[in-house]
Coordinates of C-alpha atoms and ligand atoms in Angstrom, one line a residue:
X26 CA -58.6 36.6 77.1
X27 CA -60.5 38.4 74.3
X28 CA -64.8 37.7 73.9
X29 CA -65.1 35.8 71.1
X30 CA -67.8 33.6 69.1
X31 CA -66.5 30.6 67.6
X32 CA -68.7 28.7 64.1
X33 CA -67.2 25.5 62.9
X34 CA -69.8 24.0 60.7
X35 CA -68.0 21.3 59.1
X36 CA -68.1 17.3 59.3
X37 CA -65.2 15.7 59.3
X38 CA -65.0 12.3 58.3
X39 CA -61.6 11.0 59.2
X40 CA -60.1 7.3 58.3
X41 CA -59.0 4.8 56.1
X42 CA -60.7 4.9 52.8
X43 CA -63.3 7.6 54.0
X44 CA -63.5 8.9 50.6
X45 CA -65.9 5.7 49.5
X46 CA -68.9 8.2 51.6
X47 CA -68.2 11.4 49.3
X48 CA -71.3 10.9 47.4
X49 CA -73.6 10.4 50.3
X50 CA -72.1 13.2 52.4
X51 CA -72.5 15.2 49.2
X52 CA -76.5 13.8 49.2
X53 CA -76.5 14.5 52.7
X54 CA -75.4 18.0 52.2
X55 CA -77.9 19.1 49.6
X56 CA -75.9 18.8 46.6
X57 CA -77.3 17.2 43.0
X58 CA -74.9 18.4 40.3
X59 CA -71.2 18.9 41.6
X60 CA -68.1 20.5 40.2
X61 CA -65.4 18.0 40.6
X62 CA -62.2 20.4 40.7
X63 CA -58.4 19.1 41.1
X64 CA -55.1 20.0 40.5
X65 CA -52.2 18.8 38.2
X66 CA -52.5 14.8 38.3
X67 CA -51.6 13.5 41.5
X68 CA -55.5 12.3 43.0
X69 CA -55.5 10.4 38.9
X70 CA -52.4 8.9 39.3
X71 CA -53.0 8.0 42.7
X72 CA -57.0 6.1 42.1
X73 CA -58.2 8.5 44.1
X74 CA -60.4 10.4 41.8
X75 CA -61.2 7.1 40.2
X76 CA -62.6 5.9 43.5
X77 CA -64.4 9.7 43.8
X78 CA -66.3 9.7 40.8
X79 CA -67.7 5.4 41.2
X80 CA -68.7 7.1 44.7
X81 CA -70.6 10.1 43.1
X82 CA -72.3 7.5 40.3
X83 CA -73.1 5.3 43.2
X84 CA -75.4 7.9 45.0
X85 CA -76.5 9.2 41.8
X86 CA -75.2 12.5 41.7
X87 CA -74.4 14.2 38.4
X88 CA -71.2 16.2 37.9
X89 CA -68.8 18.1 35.4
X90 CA -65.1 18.3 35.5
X91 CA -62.4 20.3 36.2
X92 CA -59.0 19.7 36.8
X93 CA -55.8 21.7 36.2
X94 CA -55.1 23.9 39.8
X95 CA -52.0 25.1 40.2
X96 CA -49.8 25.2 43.5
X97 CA -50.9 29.0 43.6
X98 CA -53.8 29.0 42.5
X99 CA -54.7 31.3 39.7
X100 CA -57.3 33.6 38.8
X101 CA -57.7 32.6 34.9
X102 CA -59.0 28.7 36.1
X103 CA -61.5 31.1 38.5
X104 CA -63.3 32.5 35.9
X105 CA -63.3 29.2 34.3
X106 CA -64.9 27.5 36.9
X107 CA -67.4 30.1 37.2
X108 CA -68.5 30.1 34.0
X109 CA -68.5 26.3 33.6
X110 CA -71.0 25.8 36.7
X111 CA -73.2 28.7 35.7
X112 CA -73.5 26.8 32.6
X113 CA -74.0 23.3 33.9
X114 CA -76.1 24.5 36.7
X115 CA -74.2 23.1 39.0
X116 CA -75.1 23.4 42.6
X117 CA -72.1 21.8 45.1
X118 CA -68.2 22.8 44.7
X119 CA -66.3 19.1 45.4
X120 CA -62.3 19.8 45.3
X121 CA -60.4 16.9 45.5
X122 CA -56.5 18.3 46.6
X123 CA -54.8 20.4 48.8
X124 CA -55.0 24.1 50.1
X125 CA -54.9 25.2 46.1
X126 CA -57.8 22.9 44.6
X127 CA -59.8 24.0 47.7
X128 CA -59.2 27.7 48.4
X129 CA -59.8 27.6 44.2
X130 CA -63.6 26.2 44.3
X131 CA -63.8 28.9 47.5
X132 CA -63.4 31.1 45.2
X133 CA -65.6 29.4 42.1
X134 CA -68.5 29.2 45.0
X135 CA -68.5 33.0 46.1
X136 CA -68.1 34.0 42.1
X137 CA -71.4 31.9 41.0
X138 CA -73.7 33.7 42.4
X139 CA -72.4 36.8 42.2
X140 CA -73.3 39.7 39.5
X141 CA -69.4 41.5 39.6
X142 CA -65.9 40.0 39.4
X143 CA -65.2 37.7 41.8
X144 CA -61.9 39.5 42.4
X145 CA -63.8 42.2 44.7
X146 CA -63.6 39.4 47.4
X147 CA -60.2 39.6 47.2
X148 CA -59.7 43.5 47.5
X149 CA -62.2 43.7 51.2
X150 CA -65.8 43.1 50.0
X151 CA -67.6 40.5 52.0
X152 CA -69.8 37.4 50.0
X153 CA -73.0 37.9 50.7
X154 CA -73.7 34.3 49.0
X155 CA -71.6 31.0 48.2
X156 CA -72.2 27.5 47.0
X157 CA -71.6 25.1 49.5
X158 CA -68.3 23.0 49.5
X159 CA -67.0 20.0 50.4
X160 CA -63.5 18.8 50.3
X161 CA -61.4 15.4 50.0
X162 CA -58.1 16.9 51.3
X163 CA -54.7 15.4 50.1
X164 CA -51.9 17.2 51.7
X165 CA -51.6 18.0 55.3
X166 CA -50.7 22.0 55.2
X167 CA -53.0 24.8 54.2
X168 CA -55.8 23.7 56.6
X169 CA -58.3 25.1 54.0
X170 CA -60.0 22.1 54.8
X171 CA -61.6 23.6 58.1
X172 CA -61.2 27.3 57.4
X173 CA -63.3 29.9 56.1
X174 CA -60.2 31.6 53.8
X175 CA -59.1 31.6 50.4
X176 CA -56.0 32.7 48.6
X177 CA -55.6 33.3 44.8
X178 CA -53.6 34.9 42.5
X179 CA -53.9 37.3 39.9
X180 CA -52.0 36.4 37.0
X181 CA -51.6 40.6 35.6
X182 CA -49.7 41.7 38.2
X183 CA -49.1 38.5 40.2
X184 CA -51.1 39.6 42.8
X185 CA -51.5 36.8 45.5
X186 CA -54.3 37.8 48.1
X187 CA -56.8 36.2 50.6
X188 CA -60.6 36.5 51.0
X189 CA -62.2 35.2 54.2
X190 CA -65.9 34.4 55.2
X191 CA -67.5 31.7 57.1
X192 CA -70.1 31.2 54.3
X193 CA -66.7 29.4 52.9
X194 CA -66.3 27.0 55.6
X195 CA -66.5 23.5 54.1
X196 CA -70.1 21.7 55.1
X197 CA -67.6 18.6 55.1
X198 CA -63.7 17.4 54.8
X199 CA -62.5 14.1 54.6
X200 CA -59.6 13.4 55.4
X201 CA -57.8 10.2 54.7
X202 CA -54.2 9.8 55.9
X203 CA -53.5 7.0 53.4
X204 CA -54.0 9.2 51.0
X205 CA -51.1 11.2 52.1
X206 CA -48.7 8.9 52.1
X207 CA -48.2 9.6 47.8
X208 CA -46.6 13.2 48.9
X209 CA -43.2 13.6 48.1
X210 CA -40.4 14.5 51.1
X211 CA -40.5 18.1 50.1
X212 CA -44.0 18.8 50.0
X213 CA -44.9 17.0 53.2
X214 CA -42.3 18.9 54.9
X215 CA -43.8 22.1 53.5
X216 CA -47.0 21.4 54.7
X217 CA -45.2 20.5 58.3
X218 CA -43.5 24.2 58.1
X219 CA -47.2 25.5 57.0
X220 CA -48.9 23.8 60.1
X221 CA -46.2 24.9 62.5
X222 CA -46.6 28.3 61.1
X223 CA -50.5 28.7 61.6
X224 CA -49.8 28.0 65.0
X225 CA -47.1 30.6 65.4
X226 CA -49.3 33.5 64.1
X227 CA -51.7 32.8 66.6
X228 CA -49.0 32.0 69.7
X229 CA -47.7 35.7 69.0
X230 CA -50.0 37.8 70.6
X231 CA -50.1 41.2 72.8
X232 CA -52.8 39.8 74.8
X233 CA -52.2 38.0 78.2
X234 CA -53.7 35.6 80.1
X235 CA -54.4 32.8 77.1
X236 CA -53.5 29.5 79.0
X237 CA -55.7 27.2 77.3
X238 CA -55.0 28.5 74.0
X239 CA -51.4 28.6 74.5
X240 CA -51.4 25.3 75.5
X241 CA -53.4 24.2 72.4
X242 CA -50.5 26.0 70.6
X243 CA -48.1 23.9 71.9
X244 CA -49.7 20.8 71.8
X245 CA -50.0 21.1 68.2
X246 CA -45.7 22.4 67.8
X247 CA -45.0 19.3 70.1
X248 CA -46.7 16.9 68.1
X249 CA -44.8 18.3 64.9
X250 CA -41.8 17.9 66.1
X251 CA -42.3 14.5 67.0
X252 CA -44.1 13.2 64.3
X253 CA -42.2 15.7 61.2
X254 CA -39.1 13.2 61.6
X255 CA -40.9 10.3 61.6
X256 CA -42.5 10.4 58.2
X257 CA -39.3 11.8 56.7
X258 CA -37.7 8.7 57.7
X259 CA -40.8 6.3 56.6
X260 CA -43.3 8.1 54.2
X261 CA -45.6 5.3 54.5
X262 CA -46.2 5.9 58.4
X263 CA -49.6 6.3 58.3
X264 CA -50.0 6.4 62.3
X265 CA -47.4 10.1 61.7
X266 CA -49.4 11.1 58.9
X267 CA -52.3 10.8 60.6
X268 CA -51.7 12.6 63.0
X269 CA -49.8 15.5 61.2
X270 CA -52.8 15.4 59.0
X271 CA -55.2 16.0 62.5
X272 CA -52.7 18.4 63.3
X273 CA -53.3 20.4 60.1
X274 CA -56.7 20.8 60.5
X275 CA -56.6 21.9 64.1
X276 CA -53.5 24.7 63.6
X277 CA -56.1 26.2 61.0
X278 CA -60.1 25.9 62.1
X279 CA -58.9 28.7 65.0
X280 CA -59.7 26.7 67.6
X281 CA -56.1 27.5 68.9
X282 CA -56.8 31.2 68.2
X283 CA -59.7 32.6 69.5
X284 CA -60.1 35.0 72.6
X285 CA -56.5 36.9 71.3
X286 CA -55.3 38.9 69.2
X287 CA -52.6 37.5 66.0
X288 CA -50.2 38.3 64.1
X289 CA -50.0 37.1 60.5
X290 CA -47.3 39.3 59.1
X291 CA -44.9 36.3 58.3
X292 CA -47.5 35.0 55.9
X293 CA -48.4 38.6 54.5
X294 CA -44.6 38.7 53.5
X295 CA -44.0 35.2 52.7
X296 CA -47.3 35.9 50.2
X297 CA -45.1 38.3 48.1
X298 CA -42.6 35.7 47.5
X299 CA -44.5 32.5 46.5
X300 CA -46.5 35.6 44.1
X301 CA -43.7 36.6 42.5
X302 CA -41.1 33.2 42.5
X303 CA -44.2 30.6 42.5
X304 CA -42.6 28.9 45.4
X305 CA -44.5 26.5 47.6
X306 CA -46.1 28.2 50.5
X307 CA -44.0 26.2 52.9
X308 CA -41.0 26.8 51.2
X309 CA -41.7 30.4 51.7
X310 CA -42.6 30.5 55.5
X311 CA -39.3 28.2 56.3
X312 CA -37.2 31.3 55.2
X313 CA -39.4 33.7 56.5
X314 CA -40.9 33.1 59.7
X315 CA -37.7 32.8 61.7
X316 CA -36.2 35.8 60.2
X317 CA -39.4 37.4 61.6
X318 CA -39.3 35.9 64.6
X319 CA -35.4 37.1 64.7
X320 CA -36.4 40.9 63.9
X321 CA -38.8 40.7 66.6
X322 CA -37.6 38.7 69.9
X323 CA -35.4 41.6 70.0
X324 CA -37.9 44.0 70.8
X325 CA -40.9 42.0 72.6
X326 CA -39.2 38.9 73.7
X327 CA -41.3 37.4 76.9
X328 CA -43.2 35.1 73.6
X329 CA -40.1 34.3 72.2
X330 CA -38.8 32.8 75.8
X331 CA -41.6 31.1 76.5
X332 CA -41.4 29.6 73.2
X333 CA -38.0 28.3 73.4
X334 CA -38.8 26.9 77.0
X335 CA -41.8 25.0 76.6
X336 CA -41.7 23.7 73.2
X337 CA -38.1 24.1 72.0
X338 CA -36.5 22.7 76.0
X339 CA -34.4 25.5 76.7
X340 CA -33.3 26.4 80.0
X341 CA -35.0 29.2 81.9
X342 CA -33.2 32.7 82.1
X343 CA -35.4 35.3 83.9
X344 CA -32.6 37.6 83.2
X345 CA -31.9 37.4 79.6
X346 CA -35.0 36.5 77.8
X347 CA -34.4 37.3 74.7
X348 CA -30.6 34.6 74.5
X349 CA -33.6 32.0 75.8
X350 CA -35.8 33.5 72.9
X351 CA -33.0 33.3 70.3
X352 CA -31.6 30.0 71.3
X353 CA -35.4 28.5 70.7
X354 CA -35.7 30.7 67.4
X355 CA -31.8 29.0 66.1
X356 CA -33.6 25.2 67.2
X357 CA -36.6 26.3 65.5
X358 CA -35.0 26.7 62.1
X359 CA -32.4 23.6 62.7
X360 CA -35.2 21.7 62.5
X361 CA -36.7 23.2 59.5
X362 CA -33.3 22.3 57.7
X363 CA -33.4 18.7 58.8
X364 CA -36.4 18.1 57.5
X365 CA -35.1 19.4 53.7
X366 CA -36.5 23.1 53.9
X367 CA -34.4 26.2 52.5
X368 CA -33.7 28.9 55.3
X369 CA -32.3 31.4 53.3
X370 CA -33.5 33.7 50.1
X371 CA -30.4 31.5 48.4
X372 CA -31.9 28.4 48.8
X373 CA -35.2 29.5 48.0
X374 CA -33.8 31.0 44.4
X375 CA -34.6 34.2 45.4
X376 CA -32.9 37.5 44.4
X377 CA -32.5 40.1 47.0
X378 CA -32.9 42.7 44.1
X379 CA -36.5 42.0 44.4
X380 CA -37.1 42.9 47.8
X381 CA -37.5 46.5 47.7
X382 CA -40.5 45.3 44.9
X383 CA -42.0 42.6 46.9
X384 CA -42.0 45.4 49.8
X385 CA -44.3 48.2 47.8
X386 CA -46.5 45.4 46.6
X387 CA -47.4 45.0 50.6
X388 CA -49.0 48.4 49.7
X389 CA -47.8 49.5 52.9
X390 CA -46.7 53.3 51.7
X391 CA -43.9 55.6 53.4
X392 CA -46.3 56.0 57.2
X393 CA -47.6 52.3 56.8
X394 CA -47.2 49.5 58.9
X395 CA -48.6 45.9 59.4
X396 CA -50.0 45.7 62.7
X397 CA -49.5 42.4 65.2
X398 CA -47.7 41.2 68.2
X399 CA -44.7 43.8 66.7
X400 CA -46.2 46.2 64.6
X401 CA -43.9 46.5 61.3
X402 CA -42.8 49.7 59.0
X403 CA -41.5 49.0 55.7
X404 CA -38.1 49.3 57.5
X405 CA -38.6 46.1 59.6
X406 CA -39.9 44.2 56.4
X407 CA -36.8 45.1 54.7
X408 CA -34.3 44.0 58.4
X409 CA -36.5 40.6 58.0
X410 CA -35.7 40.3 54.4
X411 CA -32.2 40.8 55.3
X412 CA -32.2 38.5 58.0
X413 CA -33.6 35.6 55.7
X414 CA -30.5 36.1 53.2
X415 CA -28.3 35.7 56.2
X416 CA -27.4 31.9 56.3
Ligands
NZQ29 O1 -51.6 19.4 41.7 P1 -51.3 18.0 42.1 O2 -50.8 17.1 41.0 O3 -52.4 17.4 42.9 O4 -50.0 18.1 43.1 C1 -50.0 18.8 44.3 C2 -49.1 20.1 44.3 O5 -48.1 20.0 43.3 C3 -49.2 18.0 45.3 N1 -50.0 17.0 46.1 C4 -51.1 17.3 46.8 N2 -51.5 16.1 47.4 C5 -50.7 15.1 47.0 C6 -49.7 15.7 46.1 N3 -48.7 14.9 45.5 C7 -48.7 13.6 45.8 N4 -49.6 13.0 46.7 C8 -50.6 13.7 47.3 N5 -51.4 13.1 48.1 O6 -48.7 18.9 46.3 C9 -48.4 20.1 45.6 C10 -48.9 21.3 46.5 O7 -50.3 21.3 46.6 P2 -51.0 22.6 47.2 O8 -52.5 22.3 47.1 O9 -50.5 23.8 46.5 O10 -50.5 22.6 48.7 P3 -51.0 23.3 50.0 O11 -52.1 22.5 50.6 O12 -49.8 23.6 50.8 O13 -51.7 24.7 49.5 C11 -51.0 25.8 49.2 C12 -51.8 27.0 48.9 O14 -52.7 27.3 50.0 C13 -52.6 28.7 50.4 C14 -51.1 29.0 50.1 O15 -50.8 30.3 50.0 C15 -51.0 28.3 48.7 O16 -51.6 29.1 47.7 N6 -53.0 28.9 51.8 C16 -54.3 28.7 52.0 C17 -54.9 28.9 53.3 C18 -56.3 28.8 53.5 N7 -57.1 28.7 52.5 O17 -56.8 28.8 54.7 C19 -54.0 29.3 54.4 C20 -52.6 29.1 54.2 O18 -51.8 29.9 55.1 C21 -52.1 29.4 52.8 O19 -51.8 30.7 52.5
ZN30 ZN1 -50.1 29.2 55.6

């Protein structure tokens, strides 16, 4: 195991109705004026902003609007934002949402107090500054809620990139599994594939002797495929949802990856395609990840086994490691399918035309490659892409 410091400032406030206490958590953590920032209409239609905003009048803290995040979130609401809190003064970033209302006021609260464009985050500079946020969290996926990252995308270009920095780490989340019960089939199992996937990145790893992190890993992969069918069959399971909603937050705060080295290149590839097809994230990493996890069982398979064995149930074969790593990897994406997510490019509307495109935008260059448990040439990305428009 790797040294390691671990910071995970923020308060979760899990339950039934928890989003009554918004205003006084937000009292509680220093706010006065807050930006109230959602997406397309769901947290209206649902109450649940109603219920936000009687809980901000009731502790008597001010606020200013602004709704409108797209799944992806864009730069051109960014700049809105920024502008709109500079000029109400506003001192506390409240998204109500998922992963894109949230990693959206990440980026609002870096860009406020800062003199250049907000985008530099977003190319390698580090904030030196952020508003504080906190976070009502309506979709069990991104896990935003407890992380210190971002992603956005640049409408000229349709550049989608990340920004990471633990000044981003919400001060609190509440998370309300009722309040996930609203989400269509599709985007819960999206979120399920996103969850499963943060855990993945992590699992992969060169370095050895990560038992209790491992077994965090798996915890987290067991519990999804128990719980994933479940609240297909019955959206309104709240005992699934809550905890697939848990689950969420644990894949993504690092607990399950410090002390070891990850991986990430699924979601550095799977990025290109939700940029240039505005698919769901989930969507994405269901086509992707085990076409990665294909290219590379091949070459480093002792993961892949133990993978298969302890989470998927396949029999031990200390000769052939990567068959036991395959057959986990073809149960893997079974189950993705089950639960109503595209394995293939196909399915995803994707044209293979694009790939060579998607490839250079990974900025990776003739002698680049993407480091992790496999390191990747542009070669392997393409084998991966080809793998994904296998059915
Ligand atoms: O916009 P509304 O109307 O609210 O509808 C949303 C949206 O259409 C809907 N939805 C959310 N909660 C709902 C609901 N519909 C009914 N009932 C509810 N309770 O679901 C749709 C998807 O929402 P979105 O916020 O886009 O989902 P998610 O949480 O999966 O976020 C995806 C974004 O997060 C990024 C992804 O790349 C993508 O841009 N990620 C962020 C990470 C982070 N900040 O740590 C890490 C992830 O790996 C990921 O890259
Ligand atoms: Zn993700």
């Amino acid at each position: 195991m790797l040294d390691f410091q671990f910071y995970s400032p923020t308060e979760f406030v899990f339950g039934r109705g928890a989003e009554a206490q918004v205003g006084t958590l937000i009292r509680k953590h220093g706010g006065s004026k807050v930006l109230l920032h959602y997406g397309g209409g769901s947290a209206e239609r649902s109450g649940l902003l109603g219920r936000v905003r009687q809980s901000l009048v009731a502790a008597g803290v001010a606020f200013v609007e602004l709704g409108g995040v797209k799944p992806n979130p864009r730069d051109t609401l960014v700049y809105e934002g920024i502008g709109l809190c500079r000029h109400e003064q506003v001192d506390f970033l409240l998204p109500v949402g998922g992963g894109s209302v949230i990693d959206s006021a990440k980026a609002i609260a870096m860009g406020v107090p800062y003199e250049g464009d907000f985008w530099d985050f977003y190319s390698g500079k580090s904030p030196s500054a952020a508003l504080p946020v906190g976070t009502v969290l309506t979709i069990a996926a991104a896990g935003s809620e407890g992380s210190g990252d971002t992603v956005i995308t640049k409408e000229d270009g349709l550049l989608k990139r990340g920004a990471g920095s633990d000044l981003l780490r919400p001060r609190f989340s509440i998370l309300d599994p009722e309040l996930t019960c609203t989400l269509p089939p599709y985007q819960t199992a999206c979120g399920i594939t996103d969850i499963m996937a943060h855990v993945f990145e992590r699992y992969f790893t060169p370095t050895t002797e990560v038992e209790i992190t491992d077994r965090l890993c798996e915890a987290v992969l067991l519990t999804m495929l128990k719980e994933a069918p479940r609240v297909i069959a019955d959206p309104g399971n709240v005992d699934a949802r809550a905890n697939i909603l848990w689950a969420g937050t644990v894949a993504h705060t690092n607990l399950c990856g410090v002390g070891r080295a990850q991986d990430w290149n699924s979601h550095g590839i799977e990025h290109e395609l939700s940029a240039k097809y505005d698919c769901a994230h989930g969507a994405g990493l269901a086509v992707i990840m085990p076409a990665w996890m294909t290219h590379c069982c091949g070459r480093a398979p002792a993961r892949f086994a133990q993978m298969a064995e302890r989470v998927f149930g396949v029999t031990p074969d200390p000769h052939d490691p990567a068959a036991v790593g395959r057959e986990g990897i073809r149960r893997f994406r079974a189950f993705l399918a089950r639960i109503g997510m595209p394995t293939t490019l196909a399915e995803l509307g994707a044209d293979p035309k694009d790939v060579p495109e998607m490839i250079a935008k990974l900025g990776l260059g003739e002698d680049g490659h993407m480091d992790g448990y496999v390191p990747l040439s542009p070669a392997d990305v393409a084998d991966i892409f080809r793998i994904a428009g296998e059915a």
